[in-house]
Short mmCIF file of C-alpha atoms in Angstrom, two decimals:
data_model
loop_
_atom_site.label_atom_id
_atom_site.label_comp_id
_atom_site.label_asym_id
_atom_site.label_seq_id
_atom_site.Cartn_x
_atom_site.Cartn_y
_atom_site.Cartn_z
CA UNK A 264 -5.41 -13.01 -35.34
CA UNK A 265 -7.07 -16.23 -34.77
CA UNK A 266 -5.56 -18.87 -30.90
CA UNK A 267 -3.35 -20.88 -32.02
CA UNK A 268 -4.03 -22.94 -29.04
CA UNK A 269 -3.69 -26.62 -30.01
CA UNK A 270 -7.52 -29.03 -29.42
CA UNK A 271 -7.60 -31.72 -27.22
CA UNK A 272 -7.59 -35.47 -28.97
CA UNK A 273 -10.55 -37.12 -28.44
CA UNK A 274 -8.16 -39.58 -26.72
CA UNK A 275 -7.12 -36.84 -23.71
CA UNK A 276 -11.06 -35.30 -24.21
CA UNK A 277 -12.40 -38.90 -22.72
CA UNK A 278 -9.61 -38.82 -19.92
CA UNK A 279 -10.21 -35.54 -18.38
CA UNK A 280 -14.25 -36.32 -19.03
CA UNK A 281 -13.09 -40.06 -16.68
CA UNK A 282 -11.31 -37.56 -14.61
CA UNK A 283 -14.21 -34.54 -13.42
CA UNK A 284 -16.03 -37.93 -13.20
CA UNK A 285 -13.99 -39.64 -11.14
CA UNK A 286 -13.92 -36.50 -9.31
CA UNK A 287 -17.49 -35.60 -8.90
CA UNK A 288 -18.45 -39.37 -7.84
CA UNK A 289 -16.59 -39.01 -4.99
CA UNK A 290 -18.12 -35.86 -3.72
CA UNK A 291 -20.67 -37.02 -3.88
CA UNK A 292 -19.89 -40.07 -1.91
CA UNK A 293 -18.46 -38.36 0.81
CA UNK A 294 -20.78 -35.63 0.94
CA UNK A 295 -23.03 -38.95 1.57
CA UNK A 296 -20.59 -40.20 4.45
CA UNK A 297 -21.41 -36.81 6.03
CA UNK A 298 -25.45 -36.79 6.14
CA UNK A 299 -24.59 -40.45 7.85
CA UNK A 300 -21.99 -38.83 10.15
CA UNK A 301 -24.65 -36.03 10.36
CA UNK A 302 -25.84 -36.36 14.06
CA UNK A 303 -22.40 -38.08 15.76
CA UNK A 304 -20.33 -35.02 14.61
CA UNK A 305 -23.16 -32.66 15.58
CA UNK A 306 -22.61 -34.91 19.53
CA UNK A 307 -19.04 -34.34 19.26
CA UNK A 308 -18.35 -30.68 18.07
CA UNK A 309 -21.48 -29.95 20.97
CA UNK A 310 -20.49 -31.25 23.62
CA UNK A 311 -17.07 -30.10 22.94
CA UNK A 312 -16.98 -26.16 22.25
CA UNK A 313 -20.62 -25.54 24.09
CA UNK A 314 -22.11 -24.09 20.29
CA UNK A 315 -24.41 -21.81 19.88
CA UNK A 316 -28.02 -23.25 20.07
CA UNK A 317 -26.68 -25.98 22.17
CA UNK A 318 -26.67 -26.67 26.17
CA UNK A 319 -25.10 -27.31 28.46
CA UNK A 320 -24.00 -30.40 29.88
CA UNK A 321 -23.01 -30.71 34.40
CA UNK A 322 -23.22 -33.71 36.83
CA UNK A 323 -24.92 -33.85 39.61
CA UNK A 324 -22.75 -32.23 42.64
CA UNK A 325 -22.44 -29.08 40.01
CA UNK A 326 -25.69 -28.92 40.26
CA UNK A 327 -26.37 -28.81 43.67
CA UNK A 328 -23.86 -26.47 44.61
CA UNK A 329 -26.56 -24.03 41.71
CA UNK A 330 -28.48 -21.61 44.48
CA UNK A 331 -31.67 -20.54 42.91
CA UNK A 332 -32.42 -17.27 42.85
CA UNK A 333 -35.96 -15.38 43.21
CA UNK A 334 -35.95 -14.24 39.81
CA UNK A 335 -39.06 -16.47 37.06
CA UNK A 336 -37.72 -17.91 34.00
CA UNK A 337 -40.41 -19.65 31.09
CA UNK A 338 -38.93 -22.20 29.85
CA UNK A 339 -41.16 -23.89 26.16
CA UNK A 340 -40.63 -27.37 25.02
CA UNK A 341 -40.73 -28.20 21.57
CA UNK A 342 -40.51 -32.27 20.23
CA UNK A 343 -40.70 -33.55 16.22
CA UNK A 344 -39.64 -36.32 13.95
CA UNK A 345 -37.75 -36.39 11.49
CA UNK A 346 -40.27 -36.77 7.91
CA UNK A 347 -41.78 -40.69 7.58
CA UNK A 348 -40.18 -41.32 10.90
CA UNK A 349 -43.63 -43.34 12.22
CA UNK A 350 -43.49 -42.07 15.87
CA UNK A 351 -45.51 -40.28 18.26
CA UNK A 352 -43.26 -37.24 20.24
CA UNK A 353 -44.30 -34.37 22.24
CA UNK A 354 -43.34 -33.12 25.05
CA UNK A 355 -45.86 -33.57 28.59
CA UNK A 356 -45.96 -30.56 29.42
CA UNK A 357 -45.22 -27.95 26.82
CA UNK A 358 -43.66 -25.11 29.11
CA UNK A 359 -42.78 -24.56 32.44
CA UNK A 360 -41.86 -21.37 34.58
CA UNK A 361 -39.09 -22.23 36.99
CA UNK A 362 -36.89 -19.54 39.16
CA UNK A 363 -33.52 -19.65 37.50
CA UNK A 364 -30.91 -21.77 39.19
CA UNK A 365 -34.00 -24.65 40.43
CA UNK A 366 -33.25 -27.26 38.80
CA UNK A 367 -36.27 -29.19 37.26
CA UNK A 368 -37.59 -32.52 35.08
CA UNK A 369 -40.00 -32.59 31.68
CA UNK A 370 -40.91 -35.58 30.06
CA UNK A 371 -41.45 -36.36 26.86
CA UNK A 372 -43.55 -38.80 25.29
CA UNK A 373 -43.06 -41.37 22.80
CA UNK A 374 -44.60 -44.38 20.78
CA UNK A 375 -43.70 -46.16 17.95
CA UNK A 376 -46.65 -46.81 15.44
CA UNK A 377 -45.06 -49.18 13.45
CA UNK A 378 -44.63 -52.46 13.07
CA UNK A 379 -40.78 -52.32 12.85
CA UNK A 380 -38.29 -51.91 15.75
CA UNK A 381 -37.47 -48.28 15.06
CA UNK A 382 -34.31 -47.07 16.86
CA UNK A 383 -34.19 -43.31 16.73
CA UNK A 384 -31.72 -40.47 18.41
CA UNK A 385 -32.39 -37.05 19.08
CA UNK A 386 -30.69 -34.33 18.27
CA UNK A 387 -31.02 -30.66 20.51
CA UNK A 388 -31.33 -26.60 19.84
CA UNK A 389 -31.37 -24.62 22.13
CA UNK A 390 -33.24 -20.69 21.16
CA UNK A 391 -32.80 -17.91 21.81
CA UNK A 392 -29.40 -19.01 20.44
CA UNK A 393 -27.06 -16.18 23.32
CA UNK A 394 -29.04 -18.25 25.84
CA UNK A 395 -28.08 -22.07 24.75
CA UNK A 396 -24.42 -21.81 27.38
CA UNK A 397 -26.95 -20.98 30.42
CA UNK A 398 -28.89 -24.07 29.61
CA UNK A 399 -27.34 -26.42 31.56
CA UNK A 400 -28.44 -30.54 31.54
CA UNK A 401 -28.06 -33.11 34.14
CA UNK A 402 -29.78 -35.77 32.49
CA UNK A 403 -31.15 -36.26 29.33
CA UNK A 404 -32.10 -38.17 26.63
CA UNK A 405 -30.34 -36.89 23.67
CA UNK A 406 -27.83 -38.93 21.46
CA UNK A 407 -29.14 -41.91 23.35
CA UNK A 408 -30.32 -44.04 21.10
CA UNK A 409 -33.81 -44.75 21.86
CA UNK A 410 -35.43 -48.24 20.60
CA UNK A 411 -39.06 -48.77 20.46
CA UNK A 412 -40.65 -51.65 19.36
CA UNK A 413 -43.74 -52.09 17.23
CA UNK A 414 -46.61 -50.39 19.66
CA UNK A 415 -43.98 -49.03 22.55
CA UNK A 416 -44.50 -46.12 23.98
CA UNK A 417 -41.99 -45.06 26.50
CA UNK A 418 -41.81 -41.25 28.84
CA UNK A 419 -37.57 -39.59 28.77
CA UNK A 420 -37.25 -37.19 31.55
CA UNK A 421 -34.90 -33.97 30.90
CA UNK A 422 -33.15 -32.97 34.27
CA UNK A 423 -32.10 -28.89 34.09
CA UNK A 424 -31.46 -25.90 35.02
CA UNK A 425 -30.98 -22.19 33.91
CA UNK A 426 -27.58 -21.04 35.38
CA UNK A 427 -27.41 -18.07 37.97
CA UNK A 428 -24.83 -15.82 35.15
CA UNK A 429 -27.66 -15.65 32.43
CA UNK A 430 -28.98 -12.57 34.79
CA UNK A 431 -25.70 -10.73 34.43
CA UNK A 432 -25.01 -11.41 30.60
CA UNK A 433 -26.75 -8.05 28.35
CA UNK A 434 -26.72 -9.68 25.95
CA UNK A 435 -29.55 -11.72 27.96
CA UNK A 436 -31.81 -9.07 29.79
CA UNK A 437 -34.36 -9.20 27.99
CA UNK A 438 -34.84 -13.08 27.51
CA UNK A 439 -37.93 -13.54 29.41
CA UNK A 440 -38.28 -17.93 27.75
CA UNK A 441 -36.12 -20.01 26.33
CA UNK A 442 -37.05 -22.96 24.11
CA UNK A 443 -35.68 -25.84 24.07
CA UNK A 444 -36.52 -28.41 21.15
CA UNK A 445 -35.67 -31.85 19.92
CA UNK A 446 -35.78 -34.34 16.90
CA UNK A 447 -36.37 -37.74 16.42
CA UNK A 448 -34.04 -38.96 13.74
CA UNK A 449 -33.77 -42.80 12.34
CA UNK A 450 -31.56 -44.98 12.53
CA UNK A 451 -32.08 -48.07 12.12
CA UNK A 452 -35.49 -49.94 11.16
CA UNK A 453 -35.28 -53.72 11.79
CA UNK A 454 -38.65 -56.70 11.87
CA UNK A 455 -39.21 -57.44 15.15
CA UNK A 456 -38.40 -60.69 16.92
CA UNK A 457 -40.44 -63.59 15.85
CA UNK A 458 -42.75 -64.52 19.08
CA UNK A 459 -41.69 -60.69 20.51
CA UNK A 460 -44.15 -59.48 23.18
CA UNK A 461 -44.05 -55.42 23.35
CA UNK A 462 -43.55 -54.44 27.42
CA UNK A 463 -43.59 -50.35 27.44
CA UNK A 464 -40.77 -49.24 29.97
CA UNK A 465 -43.14 -49.82 33.63
CA UNK A 466 -42.71 -54.36 32.33
CA UNK A 467 -46.07 -54.21 31.59
CA UNK A 468 -47.25 -56.54 28.56
CA UNK A 469 -49.16 -54.66 25.62
#
């Protein structure tokens, strides 16, 4: 039996198509906005929840109360920049072997290789994921905007330790190395001020 459902009139079809188009535009704009907000949203979420793959943040007083244990663990450092970012970025030492609970400092090197002022923000990740809650950062450059003038180079420290409680976690009993990985993202590009001189962070003119 033939269907008796009414066909949409041309006006109804145009209104429906317009509505679908507006919905699609709204979704696209929302996704674009979320892309720009991804780093700060990630920062808030991870700092509040300690989500897997992220580290914990502690103050110096808390870190000072932790006693090192004669149990070594290797810490590997990894550095990346997003595609097209004109920076050199690398750890000055690829691995450290420390005692669990021991405070240690890692240094990262960054250089702006362009003729523009580049502002960047770093996100981070920890592997294996289950070790992340035990990796504690006392001082870090992550999620703090870093501004480099054309040709400027800096050294950026990370002060950290591994919580001895990791030894009581059965999911981490076989972990011999933890990798701390950073990726810098461009947040602003601008021309240098007229006549500006490039200084490194030690105040030496370059």
